[in-house]
GROMACS .gro file of C-alpha atoms in nm:
model
  376
    1MET     CA    1   0.683  -3.675  -1.253
    2VAL     CA    2   0.336  -3.682  -1.091
    3TYR     CA    3   0.303  -4.057  -1.160
    4VAL     CA    4   0.626  -4.119  -0.964
    5ILE     CA    5   0.535  -3.894  -0.672
    6LEU     CA    6   0.177  -4.011  -0.605
    7PRO     CA    7   0.246  -4.383  -0.514
    8ALA     CA    8   0.528  -4.282  -0.280
    9LEU     CA    9   0.308  -4.015  -0.126
   10ARG     CA   10   0.029  -4.267  -0.066
   11ARG     CA   11   0.267  -4.510   0.111
   12THR     CA   12   0.399  -4.226   0.328
   13ILE     CA   13   0.047  -4.120   0.427
   14ASP     CA   14  -0.054  -4.479   0.518
   15GLN     CA   15   0.257  -4.531   0.731
   16ALA     CA   16   0.219  -4.199   0.910
   17ALA     CA   17  -0.153  -4.253   0.973
   18THR     CA   18  -0.097  -4.604   1.113
   19ALA     CA   19   0.178  -4.487   1.346
   20ALA     CA   20  -0.035  -4.202   1.472
   21ASP     CA   21  -0.339  -4.431   1.505
   22VAL     CA   22  -0.159  -4.679   1.729
   23LYS     CA   23  -0.087  -4.400   1.976
   24LEU     CA   24  -0.434  -4.242   1.954
   25ASP     CA   25  -0.636  -4.564   1.992
   26ALA     CA   26  -0.421  -4.756   2.243
   27ALA     CA   27  -0.649  -4.652   2.524
   28ASN     CA   28  -0.954  -4.791   2.343
   29MET     CA   29  -0.827  -5.151   2.310
   30MET     CA   30  -1.075  -5.398   2.468
   31PRO     CA   31  -0.961  -5.708   2.680
   32TYR     CA   32  -1.090  -6.064   2.633
   33ASP     CA   33  -1.343  -6.194   2.882
   34ASN     CA   34  -1.071  -6.345   3.102
   35GLY     CA   35  -0.905  -6.001   3.128
   36ASN     CA   36  -0.553  -6.140   3.066
   37THR     CA   37  -0.495  -6.053   2.702
   38MET     CA   38  -0.585  -5.763   2.476
   39GLN     CA   39  -0.801  -5.798   2.167
   40PRO     CA   40  -0.617  -5.771   1.833
   41PHE     CA   41  -0.620  -5.412   1.713
   42ASP     CA   42  -0.708  -5.341   1.346
   43ALA     CA   43  -0.559  -4.995   1.290
   44ALA     CA   44  -0.668  -4.971   0.929
   45ARG     CA   45  -1.038  -4.990   1.023
   46SER     CA   46  -1.043  -4.765   1.324
   47PRO     CA   47  -1.219  -4.425   1.307
   48SER     CA   48  -0.916  -4.245   1.439
   49HIS     CA   49  -0.705  -4.400   1.166
   50ARG     CA   50  -0.935  -4.258   0.903
   51ARG     CA   51  -0.927  -3.916   1.066
   52ALA     CA   52  -0.550  -3.920   1.093
   53LYS     CA   53  -0.512  -4.040   0.737
   54THR     CA   54  -0.739  -3.763   0.607
   55GLY     CA   55  -0.551  -3.491   0.794
   56ILE     CA   56  -0.209  -3.615   0.693
   57ALA     CA   57  -0.321  -3.652   0.332
   58ALA     CA   58  -0.439  -3.292   0.326
   59PHE     CA   59  -0.105  -3.177   0.466
   60PHE     CA   60   0.098  -3.373   0.210
   61ILE     CA   61  -0.123  -3.259  -0.080
   62LEU     CA   62  -0.072  -2.899   0.027
   63LEU     CA   63   0.302  -2.960   0.050
   64LEU     CA   64   0.301  -3.125  -0.294
   65GLY     CA   65   0.113  -2.830  -0.446
   66VAL     CA   66   0.364  -2.581  -0.310
   67GLY     CA   67   0.652  -2.792  -0.437
   68LEU     CA   68   0.506  -2.831  -0.784
   69GLY     CA   69   0.437  -2.457  -0.800
   70ILE     CA   70   0.798  -2.374  -0.716
   71ALA     CA   71   0.926  -2.632  -0.965
   72GLY     CA   72   0.698  -2.498  -1.235
   73THR     CA   73   0.822  -2.146  -1.182
   74MET     CA   74   1.183  -2.260  -1.203
   75LEU     CA   75   1.122  -2.460  -1.519
   76SER     CA   76   0.932  -2.179  -1.689
   77SER     CA   77   1.222  -1.944  -1.630
   78LEU     CA   78   1.449  -2.189  -1.810
   79SER     CA   79   1.221  -2.259  -2.106
   80PRO     CA   80   1.260  -2.047  -2.420
   81LEU     CA   81   1.005  -1.769  -2.459
   82THR     CA   82   0.812  -1.736  -2.780
   83PRO     CA   83   0.634  -1.440  -2.938
   84ASP     CA   84   0.305  -1.574  -2.805
   85SER     CA   85   0.434  -1.576  -2.447
   86LEU     CA   86   0.442  -1.198  -2.441
   87ARG     CA   87   0.105  -1.070  -2.329
   88GLU     CA   88  -0.029  -0.777  -2.524
   89VAL     CA   89  -0.382  -0.639  -2.533
   90ARG     CA   90  -0.486  -0.406  -2.813
   91ARG     CA   91  -0.812  -0.227  -2.885
   92GLY     CA   92  -0.859  -0.371  -3.234
   93LYS     CA   93  -0.721  -0.372  -3.583
   94TYR     CA   94  -0.734  -0.063  -3.798
   95THR     CA   95  -0.558  -0.015  -4.130
   96LEU     CA   96  -0.251   0.174  -4.013
   97VAL     CA   97  -0.287   0.203  -3.634
   98ASN     CA   98  -0.319  -0.064  -3.366
   99PRO     CA   99  -0.426   0.105  -3.041
  100LEU     CA  100  -0.240  -0.033  -2.742
  101LEU     CA  101  -0.423  -0.092  -2.415
  102GLU     CA  102  -0.178  -0.306  -2.222
  103CYS     CA  103   0.153  -0.477  -2.284
  104ASP     CA  104   0.352  -0.714  -2.064
  105GLN     CA  105   0.699  -0.753  -2.209
  106GLY     CA  106   0.950  -1.021  -2.109
  107GLN     CA  107   1.312  -0.911  -2.106
  108GLU     CA  108   1.435  -1.270  -2.148
  109TYR     CA  109   1.253  -1.286  -2.480
  110LEU     CA  110   1.436  -0.980  -2.607
  111ALA     CA  111   1.775  -1.147  -2.581
  112GLN     CA  112   1.664  -1.486  -2.717
  113HIS     CA  113   1.455  -1.350  -3.000
  114LEU     CA  114   1.671  -1.063  -3.122
  115ARG     CA  115   2.029  -1.150  -3.031
  116PRO     CA  116   2.111  -1.340  -3.356
  117PHE     CA  117   1.925  -1.079  -3.562
  118ARG     CA  118   2.117  -0.795  -3.400
  119TYR     CA  119   2.449  -0.979  -3.434
  120ASP     CA  120   2.402  -1.014  -3.811
  121MET     CA  121   2.288  -0.652  -3.838
  122VAL     CA  122   2.602  -0.535  -3.656
  123GLN     CA  123   2.814  -0.726  -3.906
  124LEU     CA  124   2.629  -0.565  -4.196
  125VAL     CA  125   2.662  -0.212  -4.056
  126ASP     CA  126   3.029  -0.259  -3.968
  127ASP     CA  127   3.105  -0.383  -4.319
  128MET     CA  128   2.934  -0.079  -4.471
  129VAL     CA  129   3.140   0.159  -4.259
  130ASP     CA  130   3.463  -0.036  -4.317
  131ASP     CA  131   3.401  -0.023  -4.693
  132GLY     CA  132   3.381   0.356  -4.677
  133ARG     CA  133   3.016   0.376  -4.780
  134ALA     CA  134   2.938   0.584  -4.470
  135SER     CA  135   3.122   0.733  -4.175
  136LYS     CA  136   2.841   0.662  -3.928
  137ILE     CA  137   2.526   0.448  -3.933
  138SER     CA  138   2.259   0.425  -3.665
  139VAL     CA  139   1.981   0.165  -3.665
  140TYR     CA  140   1.677   0.122  -3.443
  141PHE     CA  141   1.442  -0.176  -3.489
  142ARG     CA  142   1.122  -0.250  -3.300
  143ASP     CA  143   0.873  -0.535  -3.336
  144LEU     CA  144   0.535  -0.360  -3.320
  145ASN     CA  145   0.343  -0.676  -3.230
  146ASN     CA  146   0.507  -0.739  -2.895
  147GLY     CA  147   0.746  -0.450  -2.840
  148PRO     CA  148   1.098  -0.606  -2.829
  149TRP     CA  149   1.363  -0.388  -2.990
  150PHE     CA  150   1.734  -0.350  -3.050
  151GLY     CA  151   1.960  -0.072  -3.165
  152ILE     CA  152   2.302  -0.020  -3.320
  153HIS     CA  153   2.456   0.315  -3.227
  154GLU     CA  154   2.095   0.416  -3.160
  155GLN     CA  155   2.204   0.686  -2.914
  156ASP     CA  156   2.430   0.870  -3.160
  157ASP     CA  157   2.323   1.224  -3.246
  158PHE     CA  158   2.220   1.333  -3.594
  159ILE     CA  159   2.065   1.645  -3.744
  160PRO     CA  160   1.699   1.552  -3.806
  161ALA     CA  161   1.636   1.804  -4.086
  162SER     CA  162   1.307   1.717  -4.259
  163LEU     CA  163   1.230   1.446  -4.005
  164LEU     CA  164   1.092   1.731  -3.792
  165LYS     CA  165   0.802   1.763  -4.034
  166VAL     CA  166   0.637   1.468  -3.856
  167PRO     CA  167   0.590   1.652  -3.523
  168ILE     CA  168   0.461   1.953  -3.720
  169LEU     CA  169   0.209   1.721  -3.885
  170MET     CA  170   0.112   1.572  -3.548
  171THR     CA  171   0.062   1.922  -3.406
  172VAL     CA  172  -0.169   2.017  -3.693
  173TYR     CA  173  -0.388   1.711  -3.641
  174ARG     CA  174  -0.385   1.746  -3.263
  175LEU     CA  175  -0.526   2.098  -3.297
  176SER     CA  176  -0.779   1.983  -3.556
  177ARG     CA  177  -0.950   1.766  -3.294
  178ASP     CA  178  -1.082   2.076  -3.116
  179ASN     CA  179  -1.097   2.288  -3.431
  180PRO     CA  180  -1.207   2.078  -3.732
  181GLU     CA  181  -1.216   2.392  -3.946
  182LEU     CA  182  -0.839   2.421  -3.917
  183LEU     CA  183  -0.778   2.166  -4.193
  184ARG     CA  184  -1.000   2.363  -4.428
  185SER     CA  185  -0.834   2.697  -4.355
  186VAL     CA  186  -0.676   2.856  -4.663
  187ILE     CA  187  -0.320   2.991  -4.657
  188PRO     CA  188  -0.141   3.174  -4.943
  189TYR     CA  189   0.168   2.986  -5.061
  190ARG     CA  190   0.490   3.182  -5.019
  191ASP     CA  191   0.849   3.096  -5.097
  192ALA     CA  192   1.058   3.083  -4.782
  193GLY     CA  193   1.361   3.211  -4.971
  194PRO     CA  194   1.709   3.067  -5.025
  195SER     CA  195   1.851   2.819  -4.777
  196ALA     CA  196   2.206   2.767  -4.657
  197PHE     CA  197   2.154   2.393  -4.698
  198THR     CA  198   2.158   2.193  -5.017
  199GLN     CA  199   1.862   1.972  -5.106
  200HIS     CA  200   1.955   1.656  -5.293
  201ILE     CA  201   1.597   1.524  -5.311
  202GLN     CA  202   1.401   1.807  -5.469
  203SER     CA  203   1.032   1.879  -5.417
  204PRO     CA  204   0.818   2.000  -5.708
  205GLU     CA  205   0.788   2.375  -5.745
  206GLN     CA  206   0.458   2.539  -5.658
  207THR     CA  207   0.314   2.851  -5.818
  208PRO     CA  208   0.387   3.156  -5.600
  209GLY     CA  209   0.071   3.333  -5.494
  210ALA     CA  210  -0.145   3.021  -5.508
  211SER     CA  211  -0.347   2.931  -5.200
  212PHE     CA  212  -0.385   2.593  -5.033
  213THR     CA  213  -0.581   2.456  -4.741
  214VAL     CA  214  -0.395   2.342  -4.431
  215GLU     CA  215  -0.480   1.983  -4.525
  216GLU     CA  216  -0.328   2.031  -4.872
  217LEU     CA  217  -0.016   2.191  -4.724
  218ALA     CA  218   0.016   1.895  -4.486
  219MET     CA  219   0.007   1.659  -4.783
  220MET     CA  220   0.269   1.866  -4.970
  221MET     CA  221   0.493   1.883  -4.663
  222VAL     CA  222   0.492   1.505  -4.622
  223LYS     CA  223   0.459   1.372  -4.976
  224TYR     CA  224   0.709   1.609  -5.138
  225SER     CA  225   0.897   1.717  -4.823
  226ASP     CA  226   0.810   2.074  -4.922
  227ASN     CA  227   1.002   2.311  -4.695
  228ASN     CA  228   0.781   2.608  -4.780
  229ALA     CA  229   0.470   2.413  -4.681
  230ALA     CA  230   0.639   2.314  -4.355
  231THR     CA  231   0.722   2.678  -4.276
  232LEU     CA  232   0.364   2.788  -4.349
  233LEU     CA  233   0.219   2.516  -4.126
  234LYS     CA  234   0.468   2.587  -3.849
  235ASN     CA  235   0.364   2.952  -3.856
  236ALA     CA  236  -0.004   2.854  -3.862
  237VAL     CA  237   0.013   2.638  -3.548
  238GLY     CA  238   0.266   2.858  -3.368
  239ASP     CA  239   0.590   2.777  -3.188
  240ASP     CA  240   0.415   2.728  -2.853
  241GLU     CA  241   0.186   2.453  -2.984
  242LEU     CA  242   0.473   2.278  -3.160
  243GLU     CA  243   0.677   2.293  -2.842
  244LYS     CA  244   0.380   2.152  -2.650
  245THR     CA  245   0.378   1.844  -2.875
  246PHE     CA  246   0.741   1.776  -2.785
  247GLN     CA  247   0.680   1.841  -2.416
  248ASP     CA  248   0.372   1.617  -2.410
  249LEU     CA  249   0.586   1.334  -2.545
  250GLY     CA  250   0.868   1.400  -2.299
  251LEU     CA  251   1.107   1.529  -2.566
  252VAL     CA  252   1.322   1.841  -2.592
  253ALA     CA  253   1.182   2.081  -2.851
  254PRO     CA  254   1.412   2.219  -3.124
  255GLY     CA  255   1.574   2.544  -3.020
  256GLY     CA  256   1.783   2.628  -3.325
  257GLN     CA  257   1.981   2.492  -3.618
  258ASP     CA  258   2.208   2.287  -3.391
  259TYR     CA  259   1.924   2.061  -3.277
  260PHE     CA  260   2.021   1.693  -3.267
  261ILE     CA  261   1.821   1.376  -3.217
  262THR     CA  262   1.892   1.003  -3.194
  263ALA     CA  263   1.734   0.723  -3.395
  264LYS     CA  264   1.582   0.574  -3.080
  265THR     CA  265   1.428   0.904  -2.972
  266TYR     CA  266   1.292   0.990  -3.315
  267ALA     CA  267   1.139   0.644  -3.357
  268SER     CA  268   0.910   0.723  -3.064
  269PHE     CA  269   0.702   0.950  -3.291
  270PHE     CA  270   0.610   0.654  -3.511
  271ARG     CA  271   0.553   0.422  -3.218
  272ILE     CA  272   0.315   0.675  -3.063
  273LEU     CA  273   0.130   0.713  -3.392
  274TYR     CA  274   0.099   0.336  -3.437
  275ASN     CA  275  -0.030   0.288  -3.083
  276ALA     CA  276  -0.264   0.591  -3.117
  277SER     CA  277  -0.152   0.685  -2.767
  278TYR     CA  278  -0.126   1.062  -2.824
  279LEU     CA  279  -0.356   1.163  -3.107
  280GLY     CA  280  -0.696   1.003  -3.143
  281ILE     CA  281  -0.735   0.691  -3.351
  282ASN     CA  282  -0.878   0.877  -3.650
  283GLU     CA  283  -0.609   1.147  -3.637
  284SER     CA  284  -0.330   0.890  -3.602
  285GLU     CA  285  -0.471   0.698  -3.897
  286GLN     CA  286  -0.485   1.015  -4.110
  287VAL     CA  287  -0.127   1.110  -4.024
  288LEU     CA  288   0.006   0.763  -4.103
  289ARG     CA  289  -0.190   0.751  -4.427
  290LEU     CA  290  -0.023   1.074  -4.538
  291LEU     CA  291   0.314   0.924  -4.448
  292THR     CA  292   0.247   0.621  -4.671
  293GLU     CA  293   0.223   0.866  -4.964
  294THR     CA  294   0.578   0.997  -4.923
  295ASP     CA  295   0.726   1.043  -5.269
  296PHE     CA  296   1.075   0.923  -5.172
  297LYS     CA  297   1.074   0.549  -5.248
  298LYS     CA  298   1.446   0.475  -5.272
  299GLY     CA  299   1.504   0.423  -4.900
  300LEU     CA  300   1.293   0.202  -4.672
  301PRO     CA  301   1.028   0.115  -4.937
  302ALA     CA  302   1.296  -0.007  -5.181
  303GLY     CA  303   1.386  -0.290  -4.944
  304VAL     CA  304   1.042  -0.448  -4.906
  305ASP     CA  305   0.812  -0.648  -5.131
  306PRO     CA  306   0.589  -0.459  -5.376
  307GLY     CA  307   0.249  -0.379  -5.228
  308VAL     CA  308   0.372  -0.359  -4.868
  309SER     CA  309   0.275  -0.024  -4.716
  310VAL     CA  310   0.547   0.189  -4.559
  311ALA     CA  311   0.458   0.497  -4.353
  312HIS     CA  312   0.784   0.689  -4.334
  313LYS     CA  313   0.966   1.019  -4.350
  314PHE     CA  314   1.315   1.092  -4.478
  315GLY     CA  315   1.543   1.375  -4.382
  316GLU     CA  316   1.862   1.504  -4.542
  317ARG     CA  317   2.122   1.760  -4.453
  318GLY     CA  318   2.407   1.886  -4.665
  319GLN     CA  319   2.596   2.214  -4.660
  320LYS     CA  320   2.731   2.390  -4.966
  321ASP     CA  321   3.073   2.440  -4.811
  322SER     CA  322   3.109   2.095  -4.652
  323PRO     CA  323   3.144   1.740  -4.792
  324ASP     CA  324   2.965   1.602  -4.484
  325LYS     CA  325   2.613   1.483  -4.563
  326GLN     CA  326   2.339   1.313  -4.367
  327LEU     CA  327   2.044   1.108  -4.487
  328HIS     CA  328   1.784   0.937  -4.270
  329ASP     CA  329   1.469   0.736  -4.327
  330CYS     CA  330   1.241   0.624  -4.045
  331GLY     CA  331   0.900   0.464  -4.044
  332ILE     CA  332   0.669   0.167  -4.010
  333ILE     CA  333   0.685  -0.129  -4.247
  334TYR     CA  334   0.346  -0.302  -4.251
  335HIS     CA  335   0.468  -0.657  -4.300
  336PRO     CA  336   0.151  -0.870  -4.330
  337GLN     CA  337   0.253  -1.096  -4.041
  338ARG     CA  338   0.483  -0.877  -3.835
  339PRO     CA  339   0.466  -0.495  -3.867
  340TYR     CA  340   0.784  -0.333  -3.744
  341LEU     CA  341   0.944   0.005  -3.695
  342LEU     CA  342   1.279   0.078  -3.857
  343CYS     CA  343   1.479   0.397  -3.824
  344ILE     CA  344   1.809   0.437  -4.009
  345MET     CA  345   2.030   0.744  -3.979
  346THR     CA  346   2.347   0.783  -4.184
  347ARG     CA  347   2.637   1.021  -4.234
  348GLY     CA  348   2.889   1.025  -4.518
  349SER     CA  349   3.012   1.214  -4.821
  350ASP     CA  350   2.799   1.059  -5.097
  351PHE     CA  351   2.420   1.090  -5.097
  352ASP     CA  352   2.373   0.809  -5.348
  353ALA     CA  353   2.580   0.575  -5.130
  354LEU     CA  354   2.372   0.670  -4.825
  355VAL     CA  355   2.050   0.600  -5.016
  356LYS     CA  356   2.175   0.251  -5.103
  357ILE     CA  357   2.277   0.186  -4.742
  358ILE     CA  358   1.924   0.260  -4.622
  359ARG     CA  359   1.779   0.043  -4.897
  360ASP     CA  360   2.013  -0.248  -4.818
  361ILE     CA  361   1.949  -0.237  -4.442
  362SER     CA  362   1.576  -0.222  -4.508
  363ALA     CA  363   1.599  -0.523  -4.742
  364PHE     CA  364   1.809  -0.719  -4.491
  365THR     CA  365   1.553  -0.650  -4.217
  366TYR     CA  366   1.256  -0.745  -4.431
  367ARG     CA  367   1.418  -1.073  -4.540
  368ARG     CA  368   1.494  -1.156  -4.177
  369ILE     CA  369   1.133  -1.098  -4.078
  370GLU     CA  370   1.022  -1.314  -4.371
  371GLN     CA  371   1.253  -1.597  -4.264
  372GLN     CA  372   1.141  -1.586  -3.903
  373PHE     CA  373   0.768  -1.532  -3.938
  374GLY     CA  374   0.689  -1.627  -4.298
  375GLY     CA  375   0.517  -1.438  -4.573
  376GLY     CA  376   0.155  -1.344  -4.608
   0.00000   0.00000   0.00000
């Protein structure tokens, strides 16, 4: 385009300069000796011509620059955005966290990049519900490299159950920053007593009367989803500190057994941990490392390649007098090229069917990431 514009621009400048020069230098024409005729006027060589040409050239160059800038902006808005066109600045690579300093996210990229992916995911989820495998499925996906996300029924409410052990864990490590001795504090292990809720995925029994450090209880709470360990830690940090964690993150704290949460809202805990934007880098890394040791491997981890780390937490809820059951699994899949956050919440009447749903959605997502960005 520039090669077409420049010759035409040069001709325009020459014509305009010559026309202006004739007017400017007419008074300077010199007569012949006889005084009857004027000397021939060479406009191209006159000083005023050069001055006029220089000024007009500057004006047209400025005009050309403005025009090219506007055209470039228009063309860039029409061109497809790529992952590299999203500007993101991070502090540096750690094992499980990637501290975020700045992110500039393009909304156009979200539609172009994720629309086909989401469309296929909707078909998969709808088929699962239509086949009777679940009565409700919620999915939240987020690309942790650049931040684009999509959801399917991501605003539907579910009972979080053991998912709430993650904010308890975050509260423990937040307090340990100012009180490093907290993690080494010893607490006697006590049975919390019978529960009105059934537990399909059982945690190993601990010896009553034994004592554990807060750090050991944190491991038991996450790895085995030990409800007794969670109760002991919750009592150790106090309700006010746990509520503060929710308030600091702009979330409503649990107020009773009827507490509900959405997949999109709950996923924010993992995003905050990955970005190390609430806890310190070391504390975020420690929390995520514990979450990679979760004993439940039949959900999100079952859908990814062996050796790929998954920092996640599952939650289940079933009542003895009701066929309605809920099973959720949310976390970070550390794909070697494209780490992502996936939160799946389900409701149905068969725990085993819900487990397979989470596994299948996880596998579908991982394959899609592999196809789009390649393997390690």
